[in-house]
Amino acid sequence: MRVALAVPCYVDQLRPSAAQATLVLLERLGCDVNLAFDAPCCGQPMSNAGAVAAARGAATTWATSARPFDVVVMPSGSCTHHVRHHLPSLVSGDAGTHAARVTYELCEFLAGPLGMPQLTGRFAHRVAMHLGCHAQRGLRLGGSSELHQPPSGPMHTLLGALDGLTLVPLDRPDECCGFGGSFAIGEPELSVAMGRDRLTDYTTHQAEVLVSSDPSCLLHLEVIASRSAVPLRTMHIAELLEEATR
Amino acid sequence: MHRQGVGHPEAAAAFLRDDERAAWHDDALWFVRQRRDRATDLPEWEALREAGSALKAHAMSRLAELLVEFERRATASGVCVHWARDAAEHNAVVRGILRDAKVKRVAKSKSMLTEECGLNSFLEADGIEVVDTDLGERIVQLAHQPPSHIVLPAIHWKKEEIGALFHREMGTPAGESSPDALAAAARVHLRDALLNADAAITGANALVAETGGVVVCTNEGNADLGMHSAPVHIVCVGIEKIIATLDDLGVLLRILARSATGQPITAYTTHVSAPRPGAAMHVVLVDNGRTARLADADMRSALHCIRCGACLNTCPIYRRSGGYSYGHVIPGPIGAILAPAVDLGAHRSLPFASTLCGSCGDVCPVKIDIPGQLLTWRERSATAGALPGGYATIFRQLGRLLSRPVSFARAGWVARSALRTLRTLRFIPGTRVARRWNPWTRPGRDLPLAPRESFREWARRAGRIP
């Protein structure tokens, strides 16, 4: 399948390994990956802060980049959510609607258009799964405890298929990590307090690895963990799957 | 208490300074959230939410008709119905009724509307003694505080603190903090207030247009004791509490207590549709901005709120910042969308007191899109020039940068180099101070690890892109 890989601004700059792993994984699964998608950002940072006018430029550049493609894959749930739910109204013409229709979060793409490949691999670790809130309750890529759904969804299925991997149960399986974009800067104390509580939930269940489909949640939890010397390896789902199926 | 000019971030930081108490507050509310999860684990739960949402939308779309129908039936049963445009009119109507009846002592049961209107202090200024008879409400009243939660008004108080308060105010033994003993003392204290009141004031959980009846839900029976013993009963209620039929009430009662406290139904659910023989019953229907909200199509569904408090209990922000950090009579996620409608400038920080995690929307029994409205309020803040300090400029510049691939790549390189330098500097003696001064690192996080190469730099080097 021909797909375009869209790399969001902060992944490009702060977690390029997640994008590289996505590329390798998609190629390993037989995709013909195009890297010509050059828009840096879908506009979410501005849009979420209410600065809609300031978001239009980035959103338009993004939608224009997506125009030539039938499938765009992104290693980020929250950016995918923004593209799908906000680009149609942010971008004039039908470019926004097109982008919203063709863009998929990585796990969503694997489970959907790619027909859930039978991944065989081994990852013998205790893993805590953190689904970003926008992936979970926005894109509905995981069970929400408020709706009495058990932890589920494409990421859960992909991890469950790996040999040796133990998904640790969590006390609060779908509580927000406290990042929230500008929230991390606007309410620093609260943001860090929330992140610390998530880390405690993972470590009290003896997780060795924290995995997420959202690099933003990982970056947030990582800087709190490193300051408090919490021994937890953070991995993007693409990094984990790539390593396990190597 | 929330002080004038203090925004949510500052108030939250102050609350978090006592991290032991903050953790305890978080746990106490999470416990209620878990009880809610168990009580709402019904096969028909989503259908009930759908029905709840629909019946409220229906009632709001026929608000005027239903209120008039309610008035007609209630009046026919001997209830005196009053209309109040705003808080001042509401307070004046209540005072008028109390003056006519020469009331000196009022037993009030919990009502967020009277909090909204500032009724207690208004009546006290007139020489009328008002006793809040809901236990939690009485605790905060004795401590001269407003409620910090709409269902659990004293959830921020520990039992030892309540013991000390009761010792001072009610003469319970010093050091007594057993909940049973304190509740027993409160029962004696409140029974006196309830049985000797000249008037009872209650709120209402629903007004049923079809019957002209008022429905009051409590777990302590205090509203019932008051209205069944005092010669005057005044119901103070917001007009959005109207529903069409008793069938609608059936849905409402099934979702209310389950969402609020995790009980199948409240301990006391009372229908009052006429005054007792020889007693008087008044209903004061209060607008106070509600019809203006109804006219606002994007925000209208916030009026569907049945005040169960589930969004407060589930909200990771509310749990860790407490009710007072919101500076509004209704705190939490629902307060953060109601308060800006009252005064966007004064409450500008509230739509930002959220990560937009969406838990409040999924937990809401009447399916109010709280996260969506938070985002809409942020947009309105931007349009009104009321974004928090610096945001407008920062995001305008950022928006420009993020729409241009080449400038973005250059700025990214500069930023990563700077981050790497700063991260190295952390190890130089003396920078512990710098760490405390830097708003990013101060609350307890390191600077991000910045890689030498961005993804696109790597892809270019690897010959994957030109």
PDB file of N, CA and C in Angstrom, chain B residues 70 109 202-208 211-228 233 235 246 249 253 256 265-274 276 281:
ATOM      1  N   PHE B  70     -46.375  24.353  34.536  1.00  0.00           N
ATOM      2  CA  PHE B  70     -46.042  24.076  35.934  1.00  0.00           C
ATOM      3  C   PHE B  70     -46.737  25.080  36.855  1.00  0.00           C
ATOM      4  N   SER B 109     -32.204  23.738  53.318  1.00  0.00           N
ATOM      5  CA  SER B 109     -31.507  22.534  52.861  1.00  0.00           C
ATOM      6  C   SER B 109     -30.675  22.929  51.656  1.00  0.00           C
ATOM      7  N   THR B 202     -35.852  25.167  50.614  1.00  0.00           N
ATOM      8  CA  THR B 202     -35.191  24.039  49.952  1.00  0.00           C
ATOM      9  C   THR B 202     -34.916  24.400  48.498  1.00  0.00           C
ATOM     10  N   GLY B 203     -34.024  23.648  47.903  1.00  0.00           N
ATOM     11  CA  GLY B 203     -33.853  23.738  46.461  1.00  0.00           C
ATOM     12  C   GLY B 203     -34.799  22.741  45.832  1.00  0.00           C
ATOM     13  N   ALA B 204     -34.562  22.389  44.583  1.00  0.00           N
ATOM     14  CA  ALA B 204     -35.350  21.348  43.930  1.00  0.00           C
ATOM     15  C   ALA B 204     -34.479  20.680  42.891  1.00  0.00           C
ATOM     16  N   ASN B 205     -34.639  19.372  42.752  1.00  0.00           N
ATOM     17  CA  ASN B 205     -33.901  18.664  41.708  1.00  0.00           C
ATOM     18  C   ASN B 205     -34.675  18.624  40.405  1.00  0.00           C
ATOM     19  N   ALA B 206     -35.993  18.791  40.517  1.00  0.00           N
ATOM     20  CA  ALA B 206     -36.806  18.837  39.297  1.00  0.00           C
ATOM     21  C   ALA B 206     -38.134  19.511  39.596  1.00  0.00           C
ATOM     22  N   LEU B 207     -38.660  20.179  38.582  1.00  0.00           N
ATOM     23  CA  LEU B 207     -40.030  20.689  38.594  1.00  0.00           C
ATOM     24  C   LEU B 207     -40.735  19.901  37.497  1.00  0.00           C
ATOM     25  N   VAL B 208     -41.822  19.233  37.838  1.00  0.00           N
ATOM     26  CA  VAL B 208     -42.491  18.411  36.833  1.00  0.00           C
ATOM     27  C   VAL B 208     -43.698  19.181  36.287  1.00  0.00           C
ATOM     28  N   THR B 211     -47.304  17.558  36.497  1.00  0.00           N
ATOM     29  CA  THR B 211     -48.014  17.436  37.781  1.00  0.00           C
ATOM     30  C   THR B 211     -48.026  18.734  38.574  1.00  0.00           C
ATOM     31  N   GLY B 212     -47.193  19.682  38.198  1.00  0.00           N
ATOM     32  CA  GLY B 212     -47.061  20.886  39.009  1.00  0.00           C
ATOM     33  C   GLY B 212     -46.330  20.591  40.306  1.00  0.00           C
ATOM     34  N   GLY B 213     -45.615  19.484  40.351  1.00  0.00           N
ATOM     35  CA  GLY B 213     -44.932  19.085  41.575  1.00  0.00           C
ATOM     36  C   GLY B 213     -43.454  19.428  41.590  1.00  0.00           C
ATOM     37  N   VAL B 214     -42.929  19.532  42.812  1.00  0.00           N
ATOM     38  CA  VAL B 214     -41.513  19.807  43.026  1.00  0.00           C
ATOM     39  C   VAL B 214     -40.876  18.528  43.560  1.00  0.00           C
ATOM     40  N   VAL B 215     -39.698  18.150  43.056  1.00  0.00           N
ATOM     41  CA  VAL B 215     -39.035  16.942  43.525  1.00  0.00           C
ATOM     42  C   VAL B 215     -37.711  17.323  44.183  1.00  0.00           C
ATOM     43  N   VAL B 216     -37.542  16.872  45.421  1.00  0.00           N
ATOM     44  CA  VAL B 216     -36.334  17.195  46.179  1.00  0.00           C
ATOM     45  C   VAL B 216     -35.646  15.893  46.579  1.00  0.00           C
ATOM     46  N   CYS B 217     -34.358  15.774  46.270  1.00  0.00           N
ATOM     47  CA  CYS B 217     -33.591  14.578  46.609  1.00  0.00           C
ATOM     48  C   CYS B 217     -32.538  14.919  47.662  1.00  0.00           C
ATOM     49  N   THR B 218     -32.530  14.189  48.763  1.00  0.00           N
ATOM     50  CA  THR B 218     -31.455  14.343  49.745  1.00  0.00           C
ATOM     51  C   THR B 218     -31.109  12.982  50.312  1.00  0.00           C
ATOM     52  N   ASN B 219     -29.955  12.886  50.913  1.00  0.00           N
ATOM     53  CA  ASN B 219     -29.588  11.640  51.564  1.00  0.00           C
ATOM     54  C   ASN B 219     -29.818  11.694  53.063  1.00  0.00           C
ATOM     55  N   GLU B 220     -30.089  12.886  53.587  1.00  0.00           N
ATOM     56  CA  GLU B 220     -30.178  13.029  55.036  1.00  0.00           C
ATOM     57  C   GLU B 220     -31.605  13.266  55.510  1.00  0.00           C
ATOM     58  N   GLY B 221     -32.521  13.506  54.583  1.00  0.00           N
ATOM     59  CA  GLY B 221     -33.909  13.748  54.975  1.00  0.00           C
ATOM     60  C   GLY B 221     -34.115  15.110  55.604  1.00  0.00           C
ATOM     61  N   ASN B 222     -33.075  15.940  55.555  1.00  0.00           N
ATOM     62  CA  ASN B 222     -33.167  17.242  56.218  1.00  0.00           C
ATOM     63  C   ASN B 222     -34.174  18.166  55.531  1.00  0.00           C
ATOM     64  N   ALA B 223     -34.248  18.099  54.201  1.00  0.00           N
ATOM     65  CA  ALA B 223     -35.206  18.944  53.498  1.00  0.00           C
ATOM     66  C   ALA B 223     -36.624  18.569  53.920  1.00  0.00           C
ATOM     67  N   ASP B 224     -36.855  17.255  54.025  1.00  0.00           N
ATOM     68  CA  ASP B 224     -38.181  16.779  54.403  1.00  0.00           C
ATOM     69  C   ASP B 224     -38.563  17.232  55.815  1.00  0.00           C
ATOM     70  N   LEU B 225     -37.625  17.065  56.764  1.00  0.00           N
ATOM     71  CA  LEU B 225     -37.902  17.491  58.143  1.00  0.00           C
ATOM     72  C   LEU B 225     -38.268  18.962  58.188  1.00  0.00           C
ATOM     73  N   GLY B 226     -37.525  19.759  57.422  1.00  0.00           N
ATOM     74  CA  GLY B 226     -37.787  21.203  57.412  1.00  0.00           C
ATOM     75  C   GLY B 226     -39.157  21.515  56.830  1.00  0.00           C
ATOM     76  N   MET B 227     -39.419  21.011  55.637  1.00  0.00           N
ATOM     77  CA  MET B 227     -40.658  21.395  54.960  1.00  0.00           C
ATOM     78  C   MET B 227     -41.890  20.772  55.627  1.00  0.00           C
ATOM     79  N   HIS B 228     -41.682  19.688  56.377  1.00  0.00           N
ATOM     80  CA  HIS B 228     -42.822  19.056  57.036  1.00  0.00           C
ATOM     81  C   HIS B 228     -43.107  19.641  58.406  1.00  0.00           C
ATOM     82  N   HIS B 233     -42.893  27.030  53.571  1.00  0.00           N
ATOM     83  CA  HIS B 233     -41.874  26.323  52.781  1.00  0.00           C
ATOM     84  C   HIS B 233     -41.627  27.107  51.503  1.00  0.00           C
ATOM     85  N   VAL B 235     -39.444  27.101  47.988  1.00  0.00           N
ATOM     86  CA  VAL B 235     -38.580  26.350  47.078  1.00  0.00           C
ATOM     87  C   VAL B 235     -37.880  27.370  46.173  1.00  0.00           C
ATOM     88  N   LEU B 246     -43.614  12.857  34.377  1.00  0.00           N
ATOM     89  CA  LEU B 246     -43.137  11.935  35.412  1.00  0.00           C
ATOM     90  C   LEU B 246     -42.280  10.824  34.810  1.00  0.00           C
ATOM     91  N   LEU B 249     -38.967  12.108  34.749  1.00  0.00           N
ATOM     92  CA  LEU B 249     -38.400  12.091  36.098  1.00  0.00           C
ATOM     93  C   LEU B 249     -37.813  10.709  36.413  1.00  0.00           C
ATOM     94  N   LEU B 253     -34.082  10.355  37.819  1.00  0.00           N
ATOM     95  CA  LEU B 253     -33.762   9.800  39.139  1.00  0.00           C
ATOM     96  C   LEU B 253     -32.824   8.604  39.033  1.00  0.00           C
ATOM     97  N   LEU B 256     -29.300  10.337  38.279  1.00  0.00           N
ATOM     98  CA  LEU B 256     -28.788  11.363  39.200  1.00  0.00           C
ATOM     99  C   LEU B 256     -27.912  10.785  40.318  1.00  0.00           C
ATOM    100  N   ILE B 265     -30.303   5.172  44.091  1.00  0.00           N
ATOM    101  CA  ILE B 265     -31.209   6.315  44.185  1.00  0.00           C
ATOM    102  C   ILE B 265     -30.894   7.021  45.498  1.00  0.00           C
ATOM    103  N   THR B 266     -31.240   8.295  45.601  1.00  0.00           N
ATOM    104  CA  THR B 266     -30.970   8.998  46.868  1.00  0.00           C
ATOM    105  C   THR B 266     -31.870   8.419  47.953  1.00  0.00           C
ATOM    106  N   ALA B 267     -31.426   8.588  49.197  1.00  0.00           N
ATOM    107  CA  ALA B 267     -32.163   8.000  50.318  1.00  0.00           C
ATOM    108  C   ALA B 267     -33.576   8.577  50.418  1.00  0.00           C
ATOM    109  N   TYR B 268     -33.714   9.867  50.150  1.00  0.00           N
ATOM    110  CA  TYR B 268     -35.036  10.496  50.212  1.00  0.00           C
ATOM    111  C   TYR B 268     -35.327  11.212  48.899  1.00  0.00           C
ATOM    112  N   THR B 269     -36.364  10.754  48.211  1.00  0.00           N
ATOM    113  CA  THR B 269     -36.812  11.451  47.007  1.00  0.00           C
ATOM    114  C   THR B 269     -38.256  11.852  47.258  1.00  0.00           C
ATOM    115  N   THR B 270     -38.481  13.143  47.403  1.00  0.00           N
ATOM    116  CA  THR B 270     -39.777  13.618  47.870  1.00  0.00           C
ATOM    117  C   THR B 270     -40.490  14.437  46.812  1.00  0.00           C
ATOM    118  N   HIS B 271     -41.759  14.118  46.583  1.00  0.00           N
ATOM    119  CA  HIS B 271     -42.592  14.922  45.693  1.00  0.00           C
ATOM    120  C   HIS B 271     -43.452  15.838  46.556  1.00  0.00           C
ATOM    121  N   VAL B 272     -43.421  17.112  46.273  1.00  0.00           N
ATOM    122  CA  VAL B 272     -44.300  18.051  46.991  1.00  0.00           C
ATOM    123  C   VAL B 272     -45.120  18.771  45.939  1.00  0.00           C
ATOM    124  N   SER B 273     -46.426  18.651  46.020  1.00  0.00           N
ATOM    125  CA  SER B 273     -47.206  19.350  44.998  1.00  0.00           C
ATOM    126  C   SER B 273     -48.244  20.287  45.585  1.00  0.00           C
ATOM    127  N   ALA B 274     -48.317  20.367  46.927  1.00  0.00           N
ATOM    128  CA  ALA B 274     -49.268  21.287  47.534  1.00  0.00           C
ATOM    129  C   ALA B 274     -48.795  21.617  48.940  1.00  0.00           C
ATOM    130  N   ARG B 276     -48.982  21.902  53.009  1.00  0.00           N
ATOM    131  CA  ARG B 276     -49.702  21.166  54.052  1.00  0.00           C
ATOM    132  C   ARG B 276     -50.891  21.993  54.507  1.00  0.00           C
ATOM    133  N   MET B 281     -46.869  27.351  50.907  1.00  0.00           N
ATOM    134  CA  MET B 281     -45.762  26.873  50.067  1.00  0.00           C
ATOM    135  C   MET B 281     -45.554  27.837  48.909  1.00  0.00           C
TER     136      MET B 281
END
